[in-house]
Structures are given as structure tokens and as C-alpha cells.
mmCIF file of C-alpha atoms in Angstrom:
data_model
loop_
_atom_site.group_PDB
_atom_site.id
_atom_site.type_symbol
_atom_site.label_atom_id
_atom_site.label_comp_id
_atom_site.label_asym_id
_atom_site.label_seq_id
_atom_site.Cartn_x
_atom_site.Cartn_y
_atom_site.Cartn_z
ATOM 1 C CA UNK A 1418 115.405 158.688 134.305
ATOM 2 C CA UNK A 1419 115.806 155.962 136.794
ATOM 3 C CA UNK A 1420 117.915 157.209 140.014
ATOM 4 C CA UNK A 1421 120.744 155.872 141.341
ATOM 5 C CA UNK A 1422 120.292 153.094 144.355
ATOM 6 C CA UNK A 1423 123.600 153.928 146.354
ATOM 7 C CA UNK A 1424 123.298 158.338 146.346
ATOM 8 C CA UNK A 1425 120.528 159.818 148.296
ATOM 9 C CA UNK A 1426 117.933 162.994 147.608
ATOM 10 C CA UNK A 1427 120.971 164.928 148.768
ATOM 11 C CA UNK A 1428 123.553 163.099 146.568
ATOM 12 C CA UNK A 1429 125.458 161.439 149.219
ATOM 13 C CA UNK A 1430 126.920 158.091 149.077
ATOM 14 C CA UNK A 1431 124.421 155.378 151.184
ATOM 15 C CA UNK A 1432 124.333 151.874 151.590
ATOM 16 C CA UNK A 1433 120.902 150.235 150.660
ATOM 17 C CA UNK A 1434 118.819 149.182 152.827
ATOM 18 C CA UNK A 1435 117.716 145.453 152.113
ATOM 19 C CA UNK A 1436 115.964 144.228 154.861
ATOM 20 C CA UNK A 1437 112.757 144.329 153.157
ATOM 21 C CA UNK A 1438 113.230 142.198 150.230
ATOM 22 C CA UNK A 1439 112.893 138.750 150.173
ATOM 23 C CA UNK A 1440 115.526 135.926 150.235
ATOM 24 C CA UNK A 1441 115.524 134.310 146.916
ATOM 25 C CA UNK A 1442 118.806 132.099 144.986
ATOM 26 C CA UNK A 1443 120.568 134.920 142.907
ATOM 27 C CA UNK A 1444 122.930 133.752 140.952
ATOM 28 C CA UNK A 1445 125.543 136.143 138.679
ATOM 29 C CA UNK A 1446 128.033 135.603 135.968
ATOM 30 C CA UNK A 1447 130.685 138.046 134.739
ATOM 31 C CA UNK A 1448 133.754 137.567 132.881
ATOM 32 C CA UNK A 1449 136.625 139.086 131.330
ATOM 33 C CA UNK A 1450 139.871 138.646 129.120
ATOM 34 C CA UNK A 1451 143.992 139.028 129.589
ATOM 35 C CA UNK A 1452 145.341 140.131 126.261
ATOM 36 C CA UNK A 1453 148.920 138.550 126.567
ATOM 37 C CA UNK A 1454 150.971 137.104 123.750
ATOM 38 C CA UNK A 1455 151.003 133.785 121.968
ATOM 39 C CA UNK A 1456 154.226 132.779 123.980
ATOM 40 C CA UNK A 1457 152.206 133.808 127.328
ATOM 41 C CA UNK A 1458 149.378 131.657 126.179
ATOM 42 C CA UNK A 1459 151.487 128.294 125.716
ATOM 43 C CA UNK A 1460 153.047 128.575 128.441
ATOM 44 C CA UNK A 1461 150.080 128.970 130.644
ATOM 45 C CA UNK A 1462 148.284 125.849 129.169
ATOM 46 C CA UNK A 1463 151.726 124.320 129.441
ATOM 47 C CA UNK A 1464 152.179 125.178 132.984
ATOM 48 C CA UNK A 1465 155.592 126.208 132.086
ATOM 49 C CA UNK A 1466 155.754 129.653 133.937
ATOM 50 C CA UNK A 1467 158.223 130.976 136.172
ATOM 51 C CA UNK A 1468 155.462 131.316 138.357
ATOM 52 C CA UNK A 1469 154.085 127.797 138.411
ATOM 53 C CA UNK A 1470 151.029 126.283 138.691
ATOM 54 C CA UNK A 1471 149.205 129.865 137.101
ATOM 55 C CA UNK A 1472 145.477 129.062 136.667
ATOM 56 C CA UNK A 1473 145.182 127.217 139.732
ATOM 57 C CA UNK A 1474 146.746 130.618 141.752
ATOM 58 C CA UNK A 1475 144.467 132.996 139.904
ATOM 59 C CA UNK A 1476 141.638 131.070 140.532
ATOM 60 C CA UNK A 1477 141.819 130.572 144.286
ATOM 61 C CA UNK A 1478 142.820 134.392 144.369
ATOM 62 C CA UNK A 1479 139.184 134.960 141.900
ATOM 63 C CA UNK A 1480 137.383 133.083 144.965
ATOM 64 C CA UNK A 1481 138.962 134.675 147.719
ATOM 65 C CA UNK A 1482 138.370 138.333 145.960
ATOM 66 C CA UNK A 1483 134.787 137.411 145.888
ATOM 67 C CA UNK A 1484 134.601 136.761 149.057
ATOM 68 C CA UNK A 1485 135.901 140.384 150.156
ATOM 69 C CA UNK A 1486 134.056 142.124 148.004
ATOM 70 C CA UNK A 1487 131.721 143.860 150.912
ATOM 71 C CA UNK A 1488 135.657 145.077 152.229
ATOM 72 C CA UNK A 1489 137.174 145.860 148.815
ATOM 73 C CA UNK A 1490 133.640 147.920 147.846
ATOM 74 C CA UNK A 1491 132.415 150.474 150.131
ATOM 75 C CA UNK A 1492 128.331 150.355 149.505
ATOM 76 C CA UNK A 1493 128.368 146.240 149.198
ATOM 77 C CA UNK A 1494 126.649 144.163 151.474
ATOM 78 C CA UNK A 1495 128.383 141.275 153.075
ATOM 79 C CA UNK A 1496 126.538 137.964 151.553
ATOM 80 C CA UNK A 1497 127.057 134.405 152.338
ATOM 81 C CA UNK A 1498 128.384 132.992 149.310
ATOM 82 C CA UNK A 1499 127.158 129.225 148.351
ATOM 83 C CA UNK A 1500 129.160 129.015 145.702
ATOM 84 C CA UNK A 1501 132.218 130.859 143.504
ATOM 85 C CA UNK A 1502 133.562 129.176 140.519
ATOM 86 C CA UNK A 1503 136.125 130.562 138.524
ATOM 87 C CA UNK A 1504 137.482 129.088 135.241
ATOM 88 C CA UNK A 1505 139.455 130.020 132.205
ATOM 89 C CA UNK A 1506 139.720 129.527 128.493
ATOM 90 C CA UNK A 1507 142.077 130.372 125.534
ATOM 91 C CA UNK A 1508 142.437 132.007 122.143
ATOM 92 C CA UNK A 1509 145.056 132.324 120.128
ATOM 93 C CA UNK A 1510 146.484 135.258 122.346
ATOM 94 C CA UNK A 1511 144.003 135.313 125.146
ATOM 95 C CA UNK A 1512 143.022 134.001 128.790
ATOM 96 C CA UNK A 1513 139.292 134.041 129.154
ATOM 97 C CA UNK A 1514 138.162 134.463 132.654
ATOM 98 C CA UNK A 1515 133.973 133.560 133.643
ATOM 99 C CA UNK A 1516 133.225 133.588 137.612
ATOM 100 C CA UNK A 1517 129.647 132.738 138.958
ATOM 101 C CA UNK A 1518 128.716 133.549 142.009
ATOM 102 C CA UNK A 1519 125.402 132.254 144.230
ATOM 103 C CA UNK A 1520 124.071 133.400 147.134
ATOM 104 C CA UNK A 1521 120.558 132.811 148.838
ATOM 105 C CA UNK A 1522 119.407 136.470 150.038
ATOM 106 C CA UNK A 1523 118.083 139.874 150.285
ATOM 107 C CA UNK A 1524 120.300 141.725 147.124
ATOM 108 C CA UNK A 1525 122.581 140.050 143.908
ATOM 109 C CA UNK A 1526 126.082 138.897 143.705
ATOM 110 C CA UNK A 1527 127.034 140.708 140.722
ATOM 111 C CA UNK A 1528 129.464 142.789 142.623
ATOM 112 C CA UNK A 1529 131.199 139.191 143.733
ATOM 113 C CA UNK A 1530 131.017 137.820 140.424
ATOM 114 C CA UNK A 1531 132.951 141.021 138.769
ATOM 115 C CA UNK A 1532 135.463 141.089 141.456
ATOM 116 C CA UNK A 1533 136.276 137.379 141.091
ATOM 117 C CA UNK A 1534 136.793 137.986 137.475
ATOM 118 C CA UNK A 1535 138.915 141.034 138.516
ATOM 119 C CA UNK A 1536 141.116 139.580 141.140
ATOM 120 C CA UNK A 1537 141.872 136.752 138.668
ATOM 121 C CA UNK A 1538 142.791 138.699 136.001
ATOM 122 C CA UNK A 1539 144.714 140.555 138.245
ATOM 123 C CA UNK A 1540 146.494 137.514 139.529
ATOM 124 C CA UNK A 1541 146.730 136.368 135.840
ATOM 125 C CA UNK A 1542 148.843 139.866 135.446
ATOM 126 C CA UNK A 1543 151.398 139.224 138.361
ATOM 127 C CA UNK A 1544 151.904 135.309 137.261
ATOM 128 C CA UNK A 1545 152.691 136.435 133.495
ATOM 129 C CA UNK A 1546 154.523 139.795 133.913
ATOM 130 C CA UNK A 1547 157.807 138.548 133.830
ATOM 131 C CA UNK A 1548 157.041 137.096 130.296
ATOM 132 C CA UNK A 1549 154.916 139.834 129.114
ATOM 133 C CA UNK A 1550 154.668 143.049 131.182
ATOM 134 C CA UNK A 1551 152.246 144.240 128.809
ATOM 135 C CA UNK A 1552 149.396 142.119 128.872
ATOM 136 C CA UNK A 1553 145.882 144.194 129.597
ATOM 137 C CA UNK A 1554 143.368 143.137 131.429
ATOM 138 C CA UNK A 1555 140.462 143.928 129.401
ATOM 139 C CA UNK A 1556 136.379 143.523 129.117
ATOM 140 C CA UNK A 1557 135.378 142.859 132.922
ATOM 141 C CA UNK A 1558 131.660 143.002 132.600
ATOM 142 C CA UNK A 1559 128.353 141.058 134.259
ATOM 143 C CA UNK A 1560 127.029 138.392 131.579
ATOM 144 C CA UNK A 1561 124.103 137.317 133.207
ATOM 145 C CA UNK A 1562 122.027 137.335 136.389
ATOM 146 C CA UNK A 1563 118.678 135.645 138.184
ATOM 147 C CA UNK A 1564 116.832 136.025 141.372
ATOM 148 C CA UNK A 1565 114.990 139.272 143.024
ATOM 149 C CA UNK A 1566 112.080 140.765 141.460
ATOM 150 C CA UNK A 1567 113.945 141.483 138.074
ATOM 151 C CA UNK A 1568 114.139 137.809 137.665
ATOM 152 C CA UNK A 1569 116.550 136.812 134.767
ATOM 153 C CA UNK A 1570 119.132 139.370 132.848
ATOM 154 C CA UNK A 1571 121.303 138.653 129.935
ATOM 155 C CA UNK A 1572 123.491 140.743 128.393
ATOM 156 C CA UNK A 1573 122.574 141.675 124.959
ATOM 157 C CA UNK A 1574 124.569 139.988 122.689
ATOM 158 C CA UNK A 1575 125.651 143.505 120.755
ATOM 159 C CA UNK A 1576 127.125 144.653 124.283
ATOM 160 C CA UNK A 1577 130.242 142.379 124.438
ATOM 161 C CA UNK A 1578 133.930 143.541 125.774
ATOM 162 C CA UNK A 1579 134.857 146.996 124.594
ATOM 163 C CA UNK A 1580 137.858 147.699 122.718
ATOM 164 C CA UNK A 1581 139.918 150.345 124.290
ATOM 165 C CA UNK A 1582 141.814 152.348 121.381
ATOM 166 C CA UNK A 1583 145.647 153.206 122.116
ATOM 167 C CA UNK A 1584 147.413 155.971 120.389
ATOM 168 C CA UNK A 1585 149.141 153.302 118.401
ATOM 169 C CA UNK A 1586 145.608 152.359 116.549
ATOM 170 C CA UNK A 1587 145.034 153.441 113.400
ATOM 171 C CA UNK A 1588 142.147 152.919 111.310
ATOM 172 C CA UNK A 1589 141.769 149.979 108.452
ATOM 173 C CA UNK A 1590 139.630 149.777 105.574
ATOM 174 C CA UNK A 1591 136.060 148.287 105.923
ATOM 175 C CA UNK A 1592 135.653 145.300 103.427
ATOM 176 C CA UNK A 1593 132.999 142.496 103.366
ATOM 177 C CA UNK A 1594 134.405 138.919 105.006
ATOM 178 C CA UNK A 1595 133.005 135.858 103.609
ATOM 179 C CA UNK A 1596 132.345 132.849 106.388
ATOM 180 C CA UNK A 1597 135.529 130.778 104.138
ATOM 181 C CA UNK A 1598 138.257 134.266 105.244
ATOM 182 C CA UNK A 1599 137.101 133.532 109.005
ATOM 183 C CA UNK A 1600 139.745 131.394 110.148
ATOM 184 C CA UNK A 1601 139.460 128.094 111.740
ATOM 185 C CA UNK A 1602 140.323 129.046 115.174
ATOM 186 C CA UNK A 1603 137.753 131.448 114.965
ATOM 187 C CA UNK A 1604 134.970 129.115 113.794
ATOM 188 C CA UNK A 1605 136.104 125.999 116.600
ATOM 189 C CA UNK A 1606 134.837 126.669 119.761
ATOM 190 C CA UNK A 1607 133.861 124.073 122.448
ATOM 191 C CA UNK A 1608 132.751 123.944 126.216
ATOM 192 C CA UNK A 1609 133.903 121.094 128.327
ATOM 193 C CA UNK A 1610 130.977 120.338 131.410
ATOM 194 C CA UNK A 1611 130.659 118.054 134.140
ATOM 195 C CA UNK A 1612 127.830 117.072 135.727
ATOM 196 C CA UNK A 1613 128.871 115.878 139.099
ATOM 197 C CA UNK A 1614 127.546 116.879 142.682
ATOM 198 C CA UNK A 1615 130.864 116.076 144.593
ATOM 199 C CA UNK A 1616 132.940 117.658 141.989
ATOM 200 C CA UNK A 1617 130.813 121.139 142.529
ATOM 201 C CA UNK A 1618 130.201 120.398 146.302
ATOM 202 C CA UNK A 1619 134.618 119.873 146.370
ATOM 203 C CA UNK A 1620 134.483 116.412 147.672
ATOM 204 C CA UNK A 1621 135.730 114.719 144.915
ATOM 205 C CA UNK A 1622 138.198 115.621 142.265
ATOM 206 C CA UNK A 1623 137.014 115.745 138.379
ATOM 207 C CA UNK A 1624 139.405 113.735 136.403
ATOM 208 C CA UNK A 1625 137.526 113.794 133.322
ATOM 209 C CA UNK A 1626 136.883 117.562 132.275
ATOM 210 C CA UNK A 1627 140.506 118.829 132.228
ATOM 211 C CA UNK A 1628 140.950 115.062 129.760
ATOM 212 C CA UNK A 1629 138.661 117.003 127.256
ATOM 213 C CA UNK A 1630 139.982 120.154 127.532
ATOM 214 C CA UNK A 1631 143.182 119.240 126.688
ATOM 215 C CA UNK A 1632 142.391 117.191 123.862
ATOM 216 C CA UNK A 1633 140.072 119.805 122.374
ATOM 217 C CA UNK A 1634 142.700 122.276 122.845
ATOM 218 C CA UNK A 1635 144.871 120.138 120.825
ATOM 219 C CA UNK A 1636 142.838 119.915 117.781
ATOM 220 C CA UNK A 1637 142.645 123.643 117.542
ATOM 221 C CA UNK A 1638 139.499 124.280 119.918
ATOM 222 C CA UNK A 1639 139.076 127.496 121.797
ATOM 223 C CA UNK A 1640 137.705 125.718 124.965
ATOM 224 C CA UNK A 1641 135.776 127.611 127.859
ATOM 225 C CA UNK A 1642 135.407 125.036 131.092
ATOM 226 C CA UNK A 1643 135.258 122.272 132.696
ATOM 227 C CA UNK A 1644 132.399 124.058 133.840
ATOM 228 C CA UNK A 1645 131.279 121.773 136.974
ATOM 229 C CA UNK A 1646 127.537 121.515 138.147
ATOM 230 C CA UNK A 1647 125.841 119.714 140.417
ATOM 231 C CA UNK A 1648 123.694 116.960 138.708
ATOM 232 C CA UNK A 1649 120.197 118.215 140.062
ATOM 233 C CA UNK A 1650 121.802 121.114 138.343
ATOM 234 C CA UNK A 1651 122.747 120.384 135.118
ATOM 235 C CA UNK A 1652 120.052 121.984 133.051
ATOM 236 C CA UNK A 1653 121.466 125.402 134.548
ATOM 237 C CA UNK A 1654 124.583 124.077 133.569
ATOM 238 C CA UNK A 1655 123.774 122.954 129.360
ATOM 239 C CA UNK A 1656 122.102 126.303 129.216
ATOM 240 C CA UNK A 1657 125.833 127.939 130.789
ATOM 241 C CA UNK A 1658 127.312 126.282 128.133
ATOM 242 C CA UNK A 1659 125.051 127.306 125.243
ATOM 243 C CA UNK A 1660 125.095 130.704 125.912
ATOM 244 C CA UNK A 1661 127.712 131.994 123.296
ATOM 245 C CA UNK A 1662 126.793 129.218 120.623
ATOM 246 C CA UNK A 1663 129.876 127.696 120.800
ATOM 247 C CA UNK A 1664 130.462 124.972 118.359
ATOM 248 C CA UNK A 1665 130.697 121.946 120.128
ATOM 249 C CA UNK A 1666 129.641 121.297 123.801
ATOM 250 C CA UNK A 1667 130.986 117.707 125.498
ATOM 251 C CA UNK A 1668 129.001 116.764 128.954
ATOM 252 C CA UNK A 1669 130.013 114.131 130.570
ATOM 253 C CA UNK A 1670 128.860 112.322 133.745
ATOM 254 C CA UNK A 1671 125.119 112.125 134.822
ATOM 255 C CA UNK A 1672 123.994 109.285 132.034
ATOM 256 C CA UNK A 1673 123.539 106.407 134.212
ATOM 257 C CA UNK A 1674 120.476 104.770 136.091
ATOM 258 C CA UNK A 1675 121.013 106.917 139.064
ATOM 259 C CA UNK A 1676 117.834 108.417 140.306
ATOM 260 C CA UNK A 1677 120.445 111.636 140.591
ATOM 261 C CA UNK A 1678 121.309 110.947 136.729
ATOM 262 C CA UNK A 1679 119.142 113.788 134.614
ATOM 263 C CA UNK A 1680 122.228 114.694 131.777
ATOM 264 C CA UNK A 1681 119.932 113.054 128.923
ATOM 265 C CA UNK A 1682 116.719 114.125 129.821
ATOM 266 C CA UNK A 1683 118.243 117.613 130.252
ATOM 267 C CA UNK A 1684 120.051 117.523 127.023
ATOM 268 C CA UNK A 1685 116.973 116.465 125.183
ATOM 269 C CA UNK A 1686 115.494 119.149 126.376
ATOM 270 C CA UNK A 1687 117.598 121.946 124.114
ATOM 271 C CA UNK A 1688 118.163 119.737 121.583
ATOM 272 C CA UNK A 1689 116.275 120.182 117.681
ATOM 273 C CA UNK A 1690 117.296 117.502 116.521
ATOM 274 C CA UNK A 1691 119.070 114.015 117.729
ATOM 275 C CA UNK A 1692 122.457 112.639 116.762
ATOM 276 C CA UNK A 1693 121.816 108.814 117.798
ATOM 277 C CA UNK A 1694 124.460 107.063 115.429
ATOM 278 C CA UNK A 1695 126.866 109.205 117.690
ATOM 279 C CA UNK A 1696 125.507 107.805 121.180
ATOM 280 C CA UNK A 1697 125.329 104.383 119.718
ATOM 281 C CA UNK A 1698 128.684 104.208 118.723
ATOM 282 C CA UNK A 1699 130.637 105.548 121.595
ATOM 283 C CA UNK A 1700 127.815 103.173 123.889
ATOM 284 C CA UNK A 1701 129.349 100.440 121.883
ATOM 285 C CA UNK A 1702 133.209 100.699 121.962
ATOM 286 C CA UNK A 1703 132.603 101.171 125.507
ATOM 287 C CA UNK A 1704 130.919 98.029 125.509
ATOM 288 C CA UNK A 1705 132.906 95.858 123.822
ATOM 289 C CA UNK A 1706 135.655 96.250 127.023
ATOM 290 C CA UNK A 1707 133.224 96.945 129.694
ATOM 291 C CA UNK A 1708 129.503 95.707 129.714
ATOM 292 C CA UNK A 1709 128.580 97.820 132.134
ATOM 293 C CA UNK A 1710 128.627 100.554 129.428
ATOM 294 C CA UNK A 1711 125.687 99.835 127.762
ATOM 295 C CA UNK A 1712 123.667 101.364 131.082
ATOM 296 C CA UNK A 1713 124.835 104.962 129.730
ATOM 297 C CA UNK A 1714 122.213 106.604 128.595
ATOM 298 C CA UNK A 1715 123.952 109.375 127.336
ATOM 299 C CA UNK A 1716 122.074 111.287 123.786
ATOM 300 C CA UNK A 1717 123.866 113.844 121.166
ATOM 301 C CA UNK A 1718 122.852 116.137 118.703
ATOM 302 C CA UNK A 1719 122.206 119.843 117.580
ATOM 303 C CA UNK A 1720 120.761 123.115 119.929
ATOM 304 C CA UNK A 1721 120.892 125.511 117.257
ATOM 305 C CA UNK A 1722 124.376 125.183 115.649
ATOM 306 C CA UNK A 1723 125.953 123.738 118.528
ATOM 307 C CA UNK A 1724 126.776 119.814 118.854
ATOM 308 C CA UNK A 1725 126.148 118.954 122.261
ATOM 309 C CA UNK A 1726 127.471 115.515 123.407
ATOM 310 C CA UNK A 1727 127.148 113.190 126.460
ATOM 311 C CA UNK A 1728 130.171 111.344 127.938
ATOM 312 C CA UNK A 1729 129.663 108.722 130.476
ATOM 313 C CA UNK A 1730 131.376 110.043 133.779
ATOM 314 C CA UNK A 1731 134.240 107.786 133.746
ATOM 315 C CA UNK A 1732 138.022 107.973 132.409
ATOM 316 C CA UNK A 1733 137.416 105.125 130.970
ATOM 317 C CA UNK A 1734 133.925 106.383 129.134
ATOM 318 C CA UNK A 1735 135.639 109.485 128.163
ATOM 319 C CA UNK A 1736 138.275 108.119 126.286
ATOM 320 C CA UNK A 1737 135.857 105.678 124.528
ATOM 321 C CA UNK A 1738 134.344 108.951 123.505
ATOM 322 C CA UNK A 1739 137.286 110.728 122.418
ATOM 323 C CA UNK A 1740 137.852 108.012 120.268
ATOM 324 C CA UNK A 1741 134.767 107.876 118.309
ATOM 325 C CA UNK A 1742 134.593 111.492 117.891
ATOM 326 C CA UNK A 1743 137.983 112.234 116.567
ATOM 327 C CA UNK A 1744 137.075 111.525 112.905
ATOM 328 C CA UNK A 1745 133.854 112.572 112.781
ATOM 329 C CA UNK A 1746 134.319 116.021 114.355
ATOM 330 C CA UNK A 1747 135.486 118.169 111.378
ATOM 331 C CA UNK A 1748 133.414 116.778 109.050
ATOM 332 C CA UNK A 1749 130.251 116.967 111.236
ATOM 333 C CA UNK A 1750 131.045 120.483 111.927
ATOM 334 C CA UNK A 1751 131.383 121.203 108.327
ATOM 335 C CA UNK A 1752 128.076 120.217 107.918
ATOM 336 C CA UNK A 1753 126.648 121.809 110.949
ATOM 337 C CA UNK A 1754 127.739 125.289 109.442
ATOM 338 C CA UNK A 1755 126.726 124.537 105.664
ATOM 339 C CA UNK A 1756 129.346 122.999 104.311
ATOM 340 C CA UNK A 1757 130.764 119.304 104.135
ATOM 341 C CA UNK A 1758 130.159 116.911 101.529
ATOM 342 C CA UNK A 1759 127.422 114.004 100.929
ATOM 343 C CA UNK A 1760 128.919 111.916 98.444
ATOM 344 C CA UNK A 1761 128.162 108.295 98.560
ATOM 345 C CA UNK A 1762 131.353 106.031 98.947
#
């Protein structure tokens, strides 16, 4: 049986010492979820609370929990943080909540990354309460982690949030689902990322992401992000955004001539197979307005069951994109999960 790092031979409560090991980048993810109501949820995404401005509160509050963590957690050591992010998605009647942490150092940040999750959520609570005093904060739990001499962890995918029974539960019958009872909320699920070094460095503002998420959001998407990387970074990023096999994932930014541009090649890189009537046609409306377009270089396709499109890093780009994949989405999805139709017009 492995032994506990923070108790001693004499089962006393010690800090670890760390001194030993070596620096390396550790990076950790964690998230959680606020069960709230429908009501709660549209008004969030609305920014119609009492409370204004909600997600942007709960996500400062996320950053500055990780930050404390060494004072809110006894046996934690203090780290220098490089980076916190905290965003948010929605269901029907849920806030999602993902932090990830990095740090270059002797021990993880998966301590930060749960508390940032925590303190959010908590924060999440307080905004909401006067709508729905009984929203639960539920599921906080580490996701994945990289760096020290364990290298990379993942949470197995059978070990997701746990359902906490109340005395009001009661037990339903078991019955086989077929994939046409799953509803369509259930089955639309997209990731909005950015690939943009100021963005993730905060000296620039991303205009673009929050464009997507909205509009997914509006044709029925669960969304998770804008999930903001660094462009030398991106790869880390398209493998962030794969990592619950969400239906659809939308980059945009990094398809230029840059030397710092690496979206496609990066892309290409988890793709099976290529979409390039997709590229071609959102390179092309762009074009038609602004010549310039044609430079993007941006690809699409499938990793897996996921369609994973590039979006030039401009408002202008993004709406060009927007554009060309309104009409195509639901049938191209259809046919990404089996169904759809091939009928010649």
C-alpha cells in the first residue's frame, strides 16, 4: 500500500520536503459543476443577474483562490504561478467550471488548480443565491496533470463527477437508450479556442472567442471555452479541447504566414481525415471582400468524431466563418455520428 506523502512514521501531519526534486513545467487541470436551475442558467449567459457581471467575478475570485492556496491549505507549498485560467460552460441547468494552473518547479499545482475551481464555484454560489439558494456545487476533481517524474496523468474516463444521492432520490427502472432517445442537447457539444500569445500573456483582449461562443450557444451547443493559448502553444491547446470528444471544436487565430502561426500544422496533426471543401469555402467568402484572406491557411476536418475547424484570427474572418458553417453544421454532424443522408439532388 503506498503511504501517505503529508503524515510521517509517527502519523503526524508534515509538510514535504521538495528541495530535492527538480524544476520541471507542471501543469494541472481540474474542474467542477454548479447545479442551478434553467432560470439561473439564462440569466448568467444573459448577464442579467442582480449581481452583475457573474462570470467575470467568479473568475477573477478562481485566480485569486489559486493564488492562496499555500494560505488556504496547511501542507501546500507556496509556488510561483505562470499562469491560472479559469473558464466556464453551460448545460441545460449547469455552469461548468475548468481552471489550469502552471508553474515551473519542485512539486504540482493540482492543489491550485482544485482551489480555483472551488473558489469559483463558490463565487458562482454567492452571485446566484438570490435566484436560486439551492444550487450545489458539485464534482470538484483534478482532470489532468504533467511534469515531475510521473510525467502525464489523465483521469480515467469511468471516474467523472460523482453523484451525491439526497433523501429525496429514489430509484428508476433500468431500460436500454437508443443513440435517437439521447436528446440533442446532449449530443451538441463544442469548444471555442484561441490561439493568441497576447490574449494568454493579457496584453490584448480576444474579441473573437466569446463571438463563437455565443453563436454556438445559440444554436443549441453546450460550449466549454474560449479556451486561450499561446500560439507556440496551441498543440497543448487542440489536445485541451479534444479531451472529452466534444462534437465540434472552432480554433481560430494562428493560420497566417507568421513564423509564430503553427494552428494548421498543429491541427493536421490530430486530424484522420481532412475537410478541405470547408477551408476552401470560408478562404473564399473571405476573399471575395478582403484579398488578404486568401493568406489563411487555416485546415478542417475529423479527430475521431470531433470536427475541428480553423478560423482566421480576425472579426472579420470569424464571421466569414460563421457564415459558411451555419448550414452545413447539422447535417455534417449527422453524418459524423452515422446518420445524415447522401441523396443526390
Amino acid at each position: 500500500m503506498s503511504e501517505l506523502s503529508h503524515v510521517d512514521r509517527e502519523g503526524r501531519a508534515r509538510m514535504v520536503d521538495v528541495s530535492a526534486k527538480s524544476d520541471t513545467t507542471r501543469i494541472a487541470v481540474a474542474a467542477g459543476e454548479l447545479c442551478t436551475t434553467a432560470e439561473v442558467v439564462a440569466l448568467v449567459r444573459a448577464d442579467d443577474m442582480p449581481k452583475a457581471d457573474v462570470l467575470s467575478t467568479a473568475r477573477i475570485a478562481g485566480i485569486a483562490g489559486a493564488k492562496k492556496t499555500s494560505e488556504l491549505i496547511p501542507l501546500c507549498h507556496q509556488l510561483a504561478l505562470s499562469s491560472v485560467k479559469v473558464e466556464f460552460g453551460f448545460t441545460q441547468d449547469t455552469i461548468t467550471i475548468e481552471a489550469s494552473a502552471k508553474t515551473k518547479g519542485p512539486t504540482g499545482v493540482e492543489m491550485e488548480a482544485l482551489t480555483a475551481v472551488a473558489v469559483a464555484g463558490l463565487t458562482l454560489h454567492d452571485m446566484v443565491k438570490a435566484v436560486d439558494p439551492a444550487a450545489t456545487l458539485n464534482g470538484v476533481r483534478l482532470l489532468t496533470k504533467e511534469g515531475g517524474k510521473h510525467g502525464h496523468w489523465e483521469r480515467p474516463a469511468d471516474q467523472g463527477p460523482v453523484d451525491i444521492p439526497t433523501l429525496a432520490d429514489e430509484p428508476e427502472p433500468t431500460e436500454d437508450i437508443s443513440p435517437e432517445q439521447i436528446s440533442e442537447s446532449d449530443q451538441r457539444s463544442a469548444v471555442v479556442l484561441v490561439a493568441s500569445t497576447g490574449a494568454a500573456c493579457g496584453t490584448r483582449v480576444d474579441t473573437t472567442g466569446p463571438v463563437l461562443a455565443e453563436w454556438l450557444g445559440g444554436l443549441g451547443f453546450s460550449v466549454r471555452g474560449p479556451l486561450i493559448y499561446a500560439d507556440a502553444e496551441i498543440d497543448i491547446g487542440l489536445a485541451d479541447a479534444l479531451r472529452f470528444e466534444p462534437s465540434l471544436v472552432i480554433s481560430t487565430g494562428g493560420t497566417g504566414a507568421s513564423p509564430t502561426d503553427a494552428t494548421p500544422e498543429a491541427t493536421l496533426a490530430v486530424l484522420d481525415r481532412e475537410l478541405p471543401g470547408v477551408a476552401e469555402a470560408i478562404r473564399q467568402r473571405g476573399t471575395a471582400k478582403f484579398p488578404l484572406a486568401a493568406l489563411s491557411r487555416g485546415v478542417a476536418g475529423l479527430a475521431g468524431r470531433s470536427v475541428v475547424v480553423n478560423l482566421p484570427g480576425s472579426p472579420g474572418g470569424v464571421k466569414d466563418g460563421m457564415a459558411v458553417l451555419e448550414p452545413l453544421l447539422d447535417h455534417l454532424l449527422a453524418q459524423v455520428a452515422g446518420g445524415g443522408h447522401h441523396d443526390n439532388k
